[in-house]
One Martini backbone bead per residue (centre of mass of N, CA, C, O) as a GRO file, in nm:
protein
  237
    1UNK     BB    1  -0.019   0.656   3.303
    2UNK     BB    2  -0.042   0.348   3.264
    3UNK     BB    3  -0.370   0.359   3.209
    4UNK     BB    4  -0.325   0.549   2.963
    5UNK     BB    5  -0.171   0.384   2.762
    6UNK     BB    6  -0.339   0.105   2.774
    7UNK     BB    7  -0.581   0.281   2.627
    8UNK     BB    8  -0.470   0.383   2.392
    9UNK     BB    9  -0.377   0.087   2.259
   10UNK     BB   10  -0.641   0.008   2.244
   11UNK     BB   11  -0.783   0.202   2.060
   12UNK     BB   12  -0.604   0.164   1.860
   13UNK     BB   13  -0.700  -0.149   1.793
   14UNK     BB   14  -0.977  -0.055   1.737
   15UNK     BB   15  -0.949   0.078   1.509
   16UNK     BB   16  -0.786  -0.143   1.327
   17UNK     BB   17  -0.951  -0.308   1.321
   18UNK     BB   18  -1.208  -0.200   1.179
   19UNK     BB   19  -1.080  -0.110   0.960
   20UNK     BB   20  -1.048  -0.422   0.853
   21UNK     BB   21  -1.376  -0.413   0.846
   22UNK     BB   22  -1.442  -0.172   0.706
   23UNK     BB   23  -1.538   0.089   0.884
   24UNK     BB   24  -1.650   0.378   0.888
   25UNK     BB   25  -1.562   0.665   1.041
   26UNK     BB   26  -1.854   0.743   1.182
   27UNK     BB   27  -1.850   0.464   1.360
   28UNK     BB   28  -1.624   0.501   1.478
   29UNK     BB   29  -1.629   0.751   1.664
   30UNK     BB   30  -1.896   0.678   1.806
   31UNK     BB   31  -1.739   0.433   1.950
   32UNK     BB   32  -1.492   0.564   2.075
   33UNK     BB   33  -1.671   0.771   2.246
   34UNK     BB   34  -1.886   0.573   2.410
   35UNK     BB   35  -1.626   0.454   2.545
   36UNK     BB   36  -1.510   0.669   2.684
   37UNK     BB   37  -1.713   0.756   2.854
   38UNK     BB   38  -1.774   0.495   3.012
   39UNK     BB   39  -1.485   0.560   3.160
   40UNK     BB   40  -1.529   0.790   3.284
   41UNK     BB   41  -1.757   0.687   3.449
   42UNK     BB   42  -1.629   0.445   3.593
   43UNK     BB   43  -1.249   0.420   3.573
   44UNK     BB   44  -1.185   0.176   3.361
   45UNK     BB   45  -1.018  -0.018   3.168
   46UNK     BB   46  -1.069  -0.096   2.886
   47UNK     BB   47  -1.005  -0.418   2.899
   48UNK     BB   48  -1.207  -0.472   3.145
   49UNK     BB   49  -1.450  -0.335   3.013
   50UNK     BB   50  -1.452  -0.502   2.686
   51UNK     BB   51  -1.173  -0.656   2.611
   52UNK     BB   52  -1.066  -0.709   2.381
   53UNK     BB   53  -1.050  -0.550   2.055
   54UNK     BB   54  -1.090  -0.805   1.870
   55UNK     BB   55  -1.341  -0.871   2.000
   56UNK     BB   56  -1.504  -0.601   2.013
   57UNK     BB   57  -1.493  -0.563   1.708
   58UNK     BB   58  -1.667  -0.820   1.632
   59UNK     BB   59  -1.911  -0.784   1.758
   60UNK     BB   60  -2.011  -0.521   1.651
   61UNK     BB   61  -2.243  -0.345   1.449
   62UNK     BB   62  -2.127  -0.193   1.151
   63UNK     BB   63  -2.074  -0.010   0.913
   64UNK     BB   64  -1.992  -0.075   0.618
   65UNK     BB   65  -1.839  -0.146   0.314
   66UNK     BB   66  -1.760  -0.301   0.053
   67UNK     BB   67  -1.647  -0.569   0.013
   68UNK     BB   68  -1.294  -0.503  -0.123
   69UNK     BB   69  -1.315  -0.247  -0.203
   70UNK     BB   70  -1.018  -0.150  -0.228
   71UNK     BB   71  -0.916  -0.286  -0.443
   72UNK     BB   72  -1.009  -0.126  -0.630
   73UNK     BB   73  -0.920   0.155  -0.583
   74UNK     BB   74  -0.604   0.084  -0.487
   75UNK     BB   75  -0.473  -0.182  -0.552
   76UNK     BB   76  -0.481  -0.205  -0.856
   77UNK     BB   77  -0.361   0.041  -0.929
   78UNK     BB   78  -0.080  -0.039  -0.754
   79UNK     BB   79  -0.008  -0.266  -0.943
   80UNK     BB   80   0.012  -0.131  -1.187
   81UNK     BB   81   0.231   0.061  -1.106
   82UNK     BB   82   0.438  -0.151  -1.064
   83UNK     BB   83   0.455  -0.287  -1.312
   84UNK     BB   84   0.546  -0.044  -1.473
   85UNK     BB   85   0.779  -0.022  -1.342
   86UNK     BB   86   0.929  -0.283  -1.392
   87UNK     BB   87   0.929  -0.259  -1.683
   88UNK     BB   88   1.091   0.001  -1.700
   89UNK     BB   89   1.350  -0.145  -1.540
   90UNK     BB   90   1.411  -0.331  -1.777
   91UNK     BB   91   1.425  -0.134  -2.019
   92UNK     BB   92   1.598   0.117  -1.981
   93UNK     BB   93   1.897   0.022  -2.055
   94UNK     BB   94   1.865  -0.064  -2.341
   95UNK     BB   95   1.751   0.191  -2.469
   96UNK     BB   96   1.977   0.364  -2.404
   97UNK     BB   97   2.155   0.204  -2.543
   98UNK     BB   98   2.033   0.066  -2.798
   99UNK     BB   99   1.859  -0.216  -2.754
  100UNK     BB  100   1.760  -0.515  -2.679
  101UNK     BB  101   1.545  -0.673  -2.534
  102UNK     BB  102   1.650  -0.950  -2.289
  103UNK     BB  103   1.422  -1.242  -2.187
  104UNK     BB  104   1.369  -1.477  -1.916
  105UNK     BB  105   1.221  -1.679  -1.755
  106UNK     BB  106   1.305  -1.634  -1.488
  107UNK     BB  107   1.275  -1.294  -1.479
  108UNK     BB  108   0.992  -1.290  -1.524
  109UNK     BB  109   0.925  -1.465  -1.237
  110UNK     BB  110   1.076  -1.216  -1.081
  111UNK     BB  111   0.868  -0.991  -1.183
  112UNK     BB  112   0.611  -1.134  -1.061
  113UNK     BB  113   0.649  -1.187  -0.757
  114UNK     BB  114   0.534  -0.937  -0.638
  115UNK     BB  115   0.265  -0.904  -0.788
  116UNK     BB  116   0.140  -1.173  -0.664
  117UNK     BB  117   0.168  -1.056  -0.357
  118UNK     BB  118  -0.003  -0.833  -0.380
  119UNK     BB  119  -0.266  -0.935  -0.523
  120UNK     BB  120  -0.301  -1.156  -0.252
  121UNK     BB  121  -0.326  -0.921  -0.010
  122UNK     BB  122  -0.641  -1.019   0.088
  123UNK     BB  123  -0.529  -1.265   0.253
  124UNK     BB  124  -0.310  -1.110   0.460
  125UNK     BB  125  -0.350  -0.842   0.581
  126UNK     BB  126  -0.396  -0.873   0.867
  127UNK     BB  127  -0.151  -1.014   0.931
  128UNK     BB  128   0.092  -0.805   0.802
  129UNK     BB  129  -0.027  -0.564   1.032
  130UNK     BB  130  -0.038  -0.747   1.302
  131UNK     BB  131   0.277  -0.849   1.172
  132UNK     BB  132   0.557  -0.735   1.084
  133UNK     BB  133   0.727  -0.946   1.002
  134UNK     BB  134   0.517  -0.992   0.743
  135UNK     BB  135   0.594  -0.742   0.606
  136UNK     BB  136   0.890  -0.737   0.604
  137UNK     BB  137   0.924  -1.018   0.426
  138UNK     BB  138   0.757  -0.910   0.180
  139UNK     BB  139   0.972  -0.664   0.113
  140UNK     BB  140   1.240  -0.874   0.056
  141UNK     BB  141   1.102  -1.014  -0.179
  142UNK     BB  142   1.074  -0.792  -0.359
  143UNK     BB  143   1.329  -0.687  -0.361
  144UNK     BB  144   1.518  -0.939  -0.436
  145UNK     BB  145   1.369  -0.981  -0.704
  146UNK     BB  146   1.422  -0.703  -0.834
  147UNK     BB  147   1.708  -0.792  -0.826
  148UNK     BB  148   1.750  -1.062  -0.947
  149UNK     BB  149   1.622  -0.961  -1.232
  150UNK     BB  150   1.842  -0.871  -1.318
  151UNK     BB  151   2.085  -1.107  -1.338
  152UNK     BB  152   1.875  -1.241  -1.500
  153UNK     BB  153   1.956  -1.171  -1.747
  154UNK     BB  154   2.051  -1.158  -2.045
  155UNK     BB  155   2.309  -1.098  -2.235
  156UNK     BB  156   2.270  -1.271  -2.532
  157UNK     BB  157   2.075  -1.418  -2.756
  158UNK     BB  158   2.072  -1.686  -2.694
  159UNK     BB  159   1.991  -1.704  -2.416
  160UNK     BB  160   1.703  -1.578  -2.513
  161UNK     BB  161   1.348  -1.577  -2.518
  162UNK     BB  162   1.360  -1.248  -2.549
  163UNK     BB  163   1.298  -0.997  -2.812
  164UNK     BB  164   1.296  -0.669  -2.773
  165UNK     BB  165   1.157  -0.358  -2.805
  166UNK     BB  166   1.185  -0.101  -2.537
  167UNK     BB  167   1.062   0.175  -2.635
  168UNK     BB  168   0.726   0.095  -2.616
  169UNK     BB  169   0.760   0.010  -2.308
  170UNK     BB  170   0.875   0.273  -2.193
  171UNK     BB  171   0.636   0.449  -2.292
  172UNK     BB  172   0.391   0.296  -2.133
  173UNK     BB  173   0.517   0.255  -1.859
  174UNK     BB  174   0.518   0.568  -1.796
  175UNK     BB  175   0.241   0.686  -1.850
  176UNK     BB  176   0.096   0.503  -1.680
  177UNK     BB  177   0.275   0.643  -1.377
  178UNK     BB  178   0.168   0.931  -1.459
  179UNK     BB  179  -0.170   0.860  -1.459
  180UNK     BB  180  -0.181   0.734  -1.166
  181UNK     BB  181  -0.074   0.976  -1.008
  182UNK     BB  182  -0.284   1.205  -1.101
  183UNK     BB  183  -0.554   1.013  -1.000
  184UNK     BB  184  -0.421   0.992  -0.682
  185UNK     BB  185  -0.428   1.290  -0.666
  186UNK     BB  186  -0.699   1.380  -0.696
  187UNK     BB  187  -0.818   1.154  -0.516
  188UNK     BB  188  -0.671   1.312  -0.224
  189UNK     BB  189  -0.784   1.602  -0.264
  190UNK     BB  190  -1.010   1.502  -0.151
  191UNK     BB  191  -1.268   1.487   0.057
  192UNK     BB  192  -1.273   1.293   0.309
  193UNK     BB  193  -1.537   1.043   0.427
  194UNK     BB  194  -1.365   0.848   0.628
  195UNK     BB  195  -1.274   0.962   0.857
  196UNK     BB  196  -1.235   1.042   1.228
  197UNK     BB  197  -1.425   1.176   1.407
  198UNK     BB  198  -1.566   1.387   1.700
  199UNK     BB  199  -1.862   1.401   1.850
  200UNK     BB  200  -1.785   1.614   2.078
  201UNK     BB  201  -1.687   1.843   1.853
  202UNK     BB  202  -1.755   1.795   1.558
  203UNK     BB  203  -1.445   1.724   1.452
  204UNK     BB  204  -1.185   1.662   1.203
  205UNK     BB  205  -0.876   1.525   1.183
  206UNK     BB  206  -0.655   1.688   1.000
  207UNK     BB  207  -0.439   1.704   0.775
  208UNK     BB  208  -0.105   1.802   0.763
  209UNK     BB  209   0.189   1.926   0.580
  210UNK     BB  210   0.271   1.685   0.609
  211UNK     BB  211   0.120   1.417   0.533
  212UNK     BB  212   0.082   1.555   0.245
  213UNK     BB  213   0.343   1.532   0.100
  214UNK     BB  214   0.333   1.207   0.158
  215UNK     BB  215   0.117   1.149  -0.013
  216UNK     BB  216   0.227   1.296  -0.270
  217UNK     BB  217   0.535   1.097  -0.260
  218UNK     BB  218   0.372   0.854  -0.310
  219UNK     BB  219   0.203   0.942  -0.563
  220UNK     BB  220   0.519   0.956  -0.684
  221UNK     BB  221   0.674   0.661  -0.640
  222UNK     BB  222   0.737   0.582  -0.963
  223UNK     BB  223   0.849   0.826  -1.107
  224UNK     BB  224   1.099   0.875  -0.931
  225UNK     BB  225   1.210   0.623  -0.999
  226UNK     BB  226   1.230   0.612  -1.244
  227UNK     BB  227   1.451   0.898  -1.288
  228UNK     BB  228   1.656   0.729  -1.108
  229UNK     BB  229   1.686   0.485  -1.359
  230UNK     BB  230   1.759   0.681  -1.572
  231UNK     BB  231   1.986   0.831  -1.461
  232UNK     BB  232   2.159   0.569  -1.405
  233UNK     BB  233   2.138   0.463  -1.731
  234UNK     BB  234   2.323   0.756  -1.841
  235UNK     BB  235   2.594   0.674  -1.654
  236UNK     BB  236   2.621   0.324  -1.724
  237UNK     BB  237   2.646   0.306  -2.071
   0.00000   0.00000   0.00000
């Protein structure tokens, strides 16, 4: 059962590199295949047989995808999908009250800390997901600069280095995150070519019931959040 365990695990850390270096599905699935095999022949742990994971996925000549392909795919959208939410939760409770949006350079500075770690993470990206505490700990800054960019707003327009009419960001940036969720959902509903095939079965194993949902309530989390921020300024104006 120990030797089952830690084969599995070898095998999870080898599909994880893989895909961080951006190999294709089908280029997985042949890799993993092959490797089970050699294991059933000869009866060794994939550890003593291979080499670490991340050491032989780097060895490996495998078919990748264009170097940073997913940035244009994802990532940009992702940000831009941000961009769009925090613009509107800075706007959204002036619009409600029939005010002015007043801005200050602290709280732009604070509104962009997310943005710019987001768009830097193709810097980071494989220690991130290698090192949970760097995801955990980027996940709190971006969280704590979004609370404290609402209490960095200025009060009254004396304090106030921008003064905006809130109305056109609230529309321009609602838009924005329906319009990036609608061309998610359809981008997800088509069938993926990057599977991670079975090549002894020649079957591809589909997503779930469940796995569908969070996919589609991912793709619209920014507008979900959007309606619940909506809510909360029509509660407490």
């Amino acid at each position: 059962m120990m030797h089952e365990t830690t084969d599995k695990k070898w095998f999870d850390d080898l599909i994880l590199e893989l895909r961080l270096r951006q190999v294709h599905g089908s280029a997985i699935g042949d890799t993993v295949a092959s490797a089970q095999e050699l294991l059933a022949d000869t009866g060794q742990p994939a550890e003593e047989a291979f080499g670490p994971a991340r050491a032989y996925a780097a060895a490996l000549e495998l078919p990748t995808a264009p170097q940073h392909e997913w940035v244009r795919r994802a990532l940009w959208p992702a940000l831009l999908g941000l961009l769009a939410f925090l613009v509107f939760n800075q706007a959204v409770v002036s619009a409600v009250r029939s005010e002015q949006m007043l801005v200050s350079p602290l709280q732009l500075a604070l509104v962009a800390t997310p943005v710019v770690l987001i768009a830097l993470l193709p810097l980071y990206l494989a220690a991130a997901i290698r090192r949970i505490w760097v995801l955990i700990t980027l996940s709190a800054i971006c969280a704590l600069a979004g609370l404290l960019s609402g209490v960095a707003a200025p009060t009254t327009q004396a304090e106030a280095w921008l003064t905006i009419d809130p109305l056109p960001w609230l529309i321009v940036s609602a838009l924005t995150m329906v319009v990036l969720s609608i061309m998610n959902t359809i981008r997800s509903s088509r069938p993926n070519n990057d599977d991670i095939p079975d090549p002894r079965s020649a079957t591809t194993h589909s997503s779930g019931t469940g796995t569908k949902i969070i996919v589609l309530i991912t793709n619209w989390l920014f507008p979900i959040l959007a309606l619940a921020m909506l809510g909360l300024a029509f509660s407490f104006r």
